[in-house]
Amino acid sequence: MKKNALRLIALIFTIALAATVLTGCFGMMGEMPKVTNEETNVTVPYEQRKLVFVQNAASALVNTDTPIGYFCYEDNQLRILTPNSKTEEHDDSISYTLTVYNGSKAEGAQPAVDGVDYTHSIKENGYLYLNSKVLGDIDLRVSCANGKTIDVENYKVAPRSISLFDVIIGAMGLYLLYSAIVGKGKLFQNDFIKEGMEDKHKTIVRITSLVIGILMIATVAIALLDKYGKYRVATLVIFGLVFIAFIISTILLRRCTDQEAKRKAMTDRYAGGGARKTPAAAFIFDGNEPTVDDVKKSE
């Protein structure tokens, strides 16, 4: 149980780490847009340079400080424009207004209260961040010092949804529940159980699998129902309970295990002292098998 549980926990962190690393690697490919990037190979006259908004995400996530995008010129999308953007020749500063609606604007939803229901700002990296407590449409109007303006519509504050991590946790929870009900599987395998402790060992594994399985599925249920992300603390508490249950089961299972026999087996294995089977011959003949001479005589 201990060994297999450790493998499950290691799998969770490995997948999470891999996703983080891969995301970082993809994000680092090529030159990144920055506020400090300089103008290069600009051929469009200042008055004709078109302002654009580059979206960083398909939608803003509710109750999350989301970097929704940045402003720049269409002919140089590597230089981020902010309210303080200027060069020696031109004023490239921008200004904007952002409105979040309490629902669908097409259905007559009213604007939410700026500073109460939602907050927004352009941070030092040049990205526009939005943190909204309400779900609904977003209107974004931007103007540049050169006279160009843009209106960004069809952008929304979206509810939270389950992630790949939640799916993996749910699958593991279902597996643990199945193991607890059936009472069979790799979680129950232990070659060093003390004599007379077999039933106790099995009971501990089944109870632990049942408890941890239910807790894992509970976190997925929260992810499905918690559209506003208000119960993230509850999820952390549940993972804490999973860790506690794992520690308790480890202590109890240790009492059911013959530690001396286990250490001896490990020592023999690493020292190469374990019994080795001699490879069997490809063909083994007994006394009743015909010889070459017998075959010739029969012919």
Short mmCIF file of C-alpha atoms in Angstrom, two decimals:
data_model
loop_
_atom_site.label_atom_id
_atom_site.label_comp_id
_atom_site.label_asym_id
_atom_site.label_seq_id
_atom_site.Cartn_x
_atom_site.Cartn_y
_atom_site.Cartn_z
CA MET A 1 0.00 0.00 0.00
CA LYS A 2 2.74 2.43 1.00
CA LYS A 3 4.81 1.84 -2.13
CA ASN A 4 1.87 2.12 -4.51
CA ALA A 5 0.48 5.20 -2.75
CA LEU A 6 3.86 6.88 -3.04
CA ARG A 7 3.84 6.13 -6.75
CA LEU A 8 0.39 7.71 -7.11
CA ILE A 9 1.46 10.85 -5.27
CA ALA A 10 4.67 11.04 -7.32
CA LEU A 11 2.60 10.71 -10.49
CA ILE A 12 0.44 13.68 -9.52
CA PHE A 13 3.40 15.97 -8.85
CA THR A 14 5.23 14.75 -11.97
CA ILE A 15 2.30 15.61 -14.22
CA ALA A 16 1.82 18.99 -12.57
CA LEU A 17 5.54 19.76 -12.85
CA ALA A 18 5.67 18.64 -16.48
CA ALA A 19 2.71 20.86 -17.36
CA THR A 20 4.38 23.84 -15.67
CA VAL A 21 7.75 23.25 -17.35
CA LEU A 22 6.24 22.72 -20.79
CA THR A 23 4.13 25.87 -20.45
CA GLY A 24 7.22 27.82 -19.48
CA CYS A 25 9.24 26.37 -22.37
CA PHE A 26 6.60 27.23 -24.94
CA GLY A 27 6.27 30.71 -23.50
CA MET A 28 10.04 31.29 -23.77
CA MET A 29 10.24 30.32 -27.45
CA GLY A 30 11.11 33.37 -29.57
CA GLU A 31 11.35 36.99 -28.52
CA MET A 32 8.81 38.05 -25.93
CA PRO A 33 6.76 41.26 -26.08
CA LYS A 34 8.02 43.77 -23.52
CA VAL A 35 7.56 47.37 -22.51
CA THR A 36 11.29 47.96 -22.94
CA ASN A 37 11.56 46.62 -26.49
CA GLU A 38 12.68 49.26 -28.98
CA GLU A 39 11.17 50.29 -32.29
CA THR A 40 12.80 48.49 -35.22
CA ASN A 41 12.20 48.74 -38.98
CA VAL A 42 9.16 50.99 -38.62
CA THR A 43 8.01 52.24 -42.04
CA VAL A 44 4.43 53.29 -41.23
CA PRO A 45 4.01 57.03 -40.49
CA TYR A 46 3.24 57.84 -36.85
CA GLU A 47 -0.25 59.18 -37.59
CA GLN A 48 -1.17 56.01 -39.51
CA ARG A 49 0.11 53.42 -37.07
CA LYS A 50 -2.79 51.15 -36.09
CA LEU A 51 -3.44 50.30 -32.45
CA VAL A 52 -4.25 46.66 -31.61
CA PHE A 53 -5.04 44.65 -28.50
CA VAL A 54 -3.32 41.24 -28.28
CA GLN A 55 -5.38 38.89 -26.12
CA ASN A 56 -3.44 36.70 -23.73
CA ALA A 57 -6.40 34.45 -22.92
CA ALA A 58 -9.69 33.47 -24.50
CA SER A 59 -11.51 34.91 -21.48
CA ALA A 60 -10.84 36.28 -18.00
CA LEU A 61 -11.27 33.82 -15.13
CA VAL A 62 -13.63 34.87 -12.36
CA ASN A 63 -12.05 35.82 -9.01
CA THR A 64 -8.57 35.56 -10.52
CA ASP A 65 -6.09 38.30 -11.36
CA THR A 66 -6.01 37.45 -15.08
CA PRO A 67 -3.56 39.05 -17.57
CA ILE A 68 -6.07 39.45 -20.40
CA GLY A 69 -3.68 41.02 -22.92
CA TYR A 70 -1.59 44.02 -23.93
CA PHE A 71 -1.70 47.01 -26.30
CA CYS A 72 0.72 47.60 -29.17
CA TYR A 73 1.04 48.87 -32.72
CA GLU A 74 0.04 46.45 -35.44
CA ASP A 75 3.42 46.83 -37.20
CA ASN A 76 5.41 46.12 -34.00
CA GLN A 77 3.67 43.70 -31.64
CA LEU A 78 6.81 43.12 -29.57
CA ARG A 79 6.72 46.58 -28.00
CA ILE A 80 3.98 46.89 -25.39
CA LEU A 81 2.31 50.28 -25.11
CA THR A 82 1.31 51.70 -21.73
CA PRO A 83 0.08 55.08 -20.45
CA ASN A 84 3.76 56.07 -20.13
CA SER A 85 5.02 54.94 -23.56
CA LYS A 86 7.04 57.63 -25.33
CA THR A 87 10.06 57.98 -27.58
CA GLU A 88 12.22 60.98 -28.42
CA GLU A 89 10.10 61.58 -31.52
CA HIS A 90 6.55 60.56 -30.62
CA ASP A 91 4.04 60.12 -27.82
CA ASP A 92 2.84 56.50 -27.89
CA SER A 93 0.89 56.56 -24.64
CA ILE A 94 -2.49 54.85 -24.44
CA SER A 95 -5.57 55.21 -22.28
CA TYR A 96 -8.48 52.84 -21.82
CA THR A 97 -11.86 52.28 -20.21
CA LEU A 98 -13.01 48.81 -19.15
CA THR A 99 -16.56 47.82 -18.20
CA VAL A 100 -17.75 44.47 -16.88
CA TYR A 101 -21.45 43.59 -17.08
CA ASN A 102 -23.46 41.50 -14.63
CA GLY A 103 -24.26 38.88 -17.26
CA SER A 104 -24.94 39.05 -20.97
CA LYS A 105 -24.97 42.55 -22.40
CA ALA A 106 -27.26 41.39 -25.22
CA GLU A 107 -29.83 40.29 -22.63
CA GLY A 108 -29.89 43.69 -20.96
CA ALA A 109 -27.37 43.11 -18.18
CA GLN A 110 -26.30 46.22 -16.27
CA PRO A 111 -22.68 47.30 -15.74
CA ALA A 112 -21.03 46.07 -12.56
CA VAL A 113 -19.47 48.55 -10.14
CA ASP A 114 -15.87 49.36 -10.99
CA GLY A 115 -13.63 49.01 -7.95
CA VAL A 116 -16.20 46.93 -6.08
CA ASP A 117 -17.32 44.12 -8.36
CA TYR A 118 -14.12 44.19 -10.40
CA THR A 119 -10.68 45.79 -10.50
CA HIS A 120 -8.26 46.32 -13.38
CA SER A 121 -4.84 47.84 -14.01
CA ILE A 122 -1.87 47.84 -16.35
CA LYS A 123 1.03 46.42 -14.38
CA GLU A 124 4.77 46.92 -14.77
CA ASN A 125 5.05 44.22 -17.44
CA GLY A 126 2.57 46.17 -19.59
CA TYR A 127 -0.23 43.61 -19.45
CA LEU A 128 -3.78 44.61 -18.58
CA TYR A 129 -4.98 42.61 -15.56
CA LEU A 130 -8.62 42.06 -14.61
CA ASN A 131 -10.02 40.55 -11.42
CA SER A 132 -13.81 40.26 -11.49
CA LYS A 133 -16.22 38.87 -8.90
CA VAL A 134 -19.06 38.70 -11.44
CA LEU A 135 -19.61 36.71 -14.62
CA GLY A 136 -20.51 38.56 -17.79
CA ASP A 137 -19.43 40.45 -20.88
CA ILE A 138 -16.52 42.89 -21.06
CA ASP A 139 -16.29 46.13 -23.03
CA LEU A 140 -12.82 47.56 -23.60
CA ARG A 141 -12.24 50.89 -25.35
CA VAL A 142 -8.69 52.06 -26.01
CA SER A 143 -7.19 55.19 -27.54
CA CYS A 144 -3.62 56.12 -28.45
CA ALA A 145 -1.95 59.52 -28.48
CA ASN A 146 -1.67 59.35 -32.29
CA GLY A 147 -5.47 59.46 -32.53
CA LYS A 148 -6.16 55.77 -33.20
CA THR A 149 -8.85 53.98 -31.17
CA ILE A 150 -10.16 50.43 -30.88
CA ASP A 151 -13.19 48.75 -29.26
CA VAL A 152 -12.72 45.22 -27.94
CA GLU A 153 -16.00 43.32 -27.59
CA ASN A 154 -17.14 39.68 -27.34
CA TYR A 155 -14.81 39.16 -24.40
CA LYS A 156 -16.12 37.60 -21.20
CA VAL A 157 -15.45 36.80 -17.57
CA ALA A 158 -15.75 33.00 -17.54
CA PRO A 159 -16.56 30.63 -14.66
CA ARG A 160 -14.04 28.16 -13.35
CA SER A 161 -14.00 24.69 -14.87
CA ILE A 162 -12.23 21.41 -14.18
CA SER A 163 -8.63 21.02 -15.32
CA LEU A 164 -6.56 18.05 -16.44
CA PHE A 165 -5.25 17.82 -12.88
CA ASP A 166 -8.83 17.47 -11.59
CA VAL A 167 -9.52 14.71 -14.13
CA ILE A 168 -6.43 12.79 -13.00
CA ILE A 169 -7.40 13.18 -9.33
CA GLY A 170 -10.93 11.97 -10.13
CA ALA A 171 -9.63 8.91 -11.98
CA MET A 172 -7.34 8.02 -9.08
CA GLY A 173 -10.22 8.47 -6.64
CA LEU A 174 -12.42 6.10 -8.64
CA TYR A 175 -9.60 3.54 -8.76
CA LEU A 176 -9.19 3.70 -4.98
CA LEU A 177 -12.94 3.34 -4.45
CA TYR A 178 -13.01 0.32 -6.77
CA SER A 179 -10.07 -1.26 -4.91
CA ALA A 180 -11.78 -0.67 -1.56
CA ILE A 181 -15.01 -2.29 -2.73
CA VAL A 182 -13.45 -5.27 -4.51
CA GLY A 183 -10.68 -5.80 -1.96
CA LYS A 184 -8.17 -6.80 -4.60
CA GLY A 185 -5.40 -5.19 -6.60
CA LYS A 186 -1.81 -4.01 -6.34
CA LEU A 187 -2.57 -1.88 -3.30
CA PHE A 188 -3.12 -5.05 -1.28
CA GLN A 189 0.10 -6.77 -2.33
CA ASN A 190 2.64 -7.19 0.47
CA ASP A 191 5.06 -10.11 0.64
CA PHE A 192 6.11 -9.38 4.22
CA ILE A 193 2.87 -9.40 6.20
CA LYS A 194 3.27 -10.83 9.69
CA GLU A 195 1.63 -14.15 10.28
CA GLY A 196 -1.93 -13.70 11.50
CA MET A 197 -2.08 -10.03 10.40
CA GLU A 198 -3.38 -10.66 6.87
CA ASP A 199 -6.99 -9.66 7.62
CA LYS A 200 -5.95 -6.57 9.57
CA HIS A 201 -3.66 -5.49 6.72
CA LYS A 202 -6.44 -5.90 4.19
CA THR A 203 -8.90 -3.98 6.35
CA ILE A 204 -6.52 -1.05 6.78
CA VAL A 205 -5.87 -0.86 3.03
CA ARG A 206 -9.59 -1.01 2.22
CA ILE A 207 -10.52 1.71 4.73
CA THR A 208 -7.64 3.93 3.61
CA SER A 209 -8.53 3.47 -0.07
CA LEU A 210 -12.16 4.25 0.69
CA VAL A 211 -11.41 7.42 2.66
CA ILE A 212 -8.80 8.82 0.26
CA GLY A 213 -10.90 7.87 -2.77
CA ILE A 214 -13.94 9.73 -1.41
CA LEU A 215 -11.81 12.79 -0.55
CA MET A 216 -10.28 12.88 -4.03
CA ILE A 217 -13.67 12.66 -5.71
CA ALA A 218 -14.89 15.41 -3.37
CA THR A 219 -12.22 17.77 -4.74
CA VAL A 220 -13.44 17.08 -8.28
CA ALA A 221 -17.04 17.72 -7.21
CA ILE A 222 -15.95 21.07 -5.77
CA ALA A 223 -14.19 21.95 -9.02
CA LEU A 224 -17.35 21.15 -10.97
CA LEU A 225 -19.71 23.12 -8.73
CA ASP A 226 -17.46 26.00 -7.64
CA LYS A 227 -17.83 28.33 -10.64
CA TYR A 228 -16.64 31.35 -8.67
CA GLY A 229 -13.62 29.72 -7.03
CA LYS A 230 -14.87 30.49 -3.53
CA TYR A 231 -14.09 27.05 -2.12
CA ARG A 232 -10.40 26.77 -2.97
CA VAL A 233 -9.58 26.72 0.76
CA ALA A 234 -11.86 23.70 1.15
CA THR A 235 -9.92 21.92 -1.59
CA LEU A 236 -6.63 22.59 0.21
CA VAL A 237 -8.12 21.29 3.47
CA ILE A 238 -9.23 18.10 1.71
CA PHE A 239 -5.75 17.52 0.30
CA GLY A 240 -4.43 18.02 3.82
CA LEU A 241 -6.80 15.32 5.06
CA VAL A 242 -5.61 13.02 2.25
CA PHE A 243 -2.03 13.50 3.42
CA ILE A 244 -3.00 12.84 7.05
CA ALA A 245 -4.92 9.68 6.09
CA PHE A 246 -1.91 8.46 4.12
CA ILE A 247 0.46 9.04 7.07
CA ILE A 248 -1.86 7.25 9.52
CA SER A 249 -2.29 4.26 7.19
CA THR A 250 1.49 4.07 6.71
CA ILE A 251 2.01 3.84 10.46
CA LEU A 252 -0.70 1.20 10.89
CA LEU A 253 0.53 -0.88 7.93
CA ARG A 254 4.07 -0.77 9.26
CA ARG A 255 2.87 -2.67 12.34
CA CYS A 256 1.49 -5.38 10.07
CA THR A 257 4.77 -5.77 8.19
CA ASP A 258 7.72 -7.94 9.15
CA GLN A 259 10.38 -5.23 8.90
CA GLU A 260 13.27 -7.62 9.53
CA ALA A 261 12.25 -9.93 6.68
CA LYS A 262 11.71 -6.94 4.45
CA ARG A 263 15.16 -5.50 5.19
CA LYS A 264 16.79 -8.90 4.63
CA ALA A 265 15.05 -9.30 1.29
CA MET A 266 16.16 -5.83 0.20
CA THR A 267 19.74 -6.49 1.33
CA ASP A 268 19.86 -9.78 -0.57
CA ARG A 269 18.42 -8.11 -3.63
CA TYR A 270 20.92 -5.25 -3.72
CA ALA A 271 23.81 -7.56 -2.84
CA GLY A 272 22.84 -10.03 -5.53
CA GLY A 273 22.42 -12.79 -2.98
CA GLY A 274 18.88 -13.68 -3.94
CA ALA A 275 18.17 -17.09 -5.40
CA ARG A 276 18.67 -17.08 -9.13
CA LYS A 277 17.09 -19.47 -11.48
CA THR A 278 19.37 -21.29 -13.92
CA PRO A 279 18.17 -20.73 -17.47
CA ALA A 280 16.52 -23.83 -18.82
CA ALA A 281 17.88 -25.43 -21.98
CA ALA A 282 15.97 -24.80 -25.15
CA PHE A 283 15.45 -28.52 -25.64
CA ILE A 284 15.46 -31.14 -22.89
CA PHE A 285 15.40 -34.85 -23.78
CA ASP A 286 14.51 -37.66 -21.43
CA GLY A 287 15.30 -41.38 -21.79
CA ASN A 288 12.28 -42.09 -24.02
CA GLU A 289 13.31 -39.70 -26.76
CA PRO A 290 14.52 -41.42 -30.04
CA THR A 291 18.18 -41.10 -30.98
CA VAL A 292 19.65 -40.47 -34.44
CA ASP A 293 20.48 -44.17 -34.84
CA ASP A 294 16.91 -45.16 -34.02
CA VAL A 295 15.64 -42.83 -36.70
CA LYS A 296 18.02 -44.33 -39.30
CA LYS A 297 16.97 -47.88 -38.41
CA SER A 298 13.29 -47.04 -38.80
CA GLU A 299 14.02 -45.79 -42.29
#
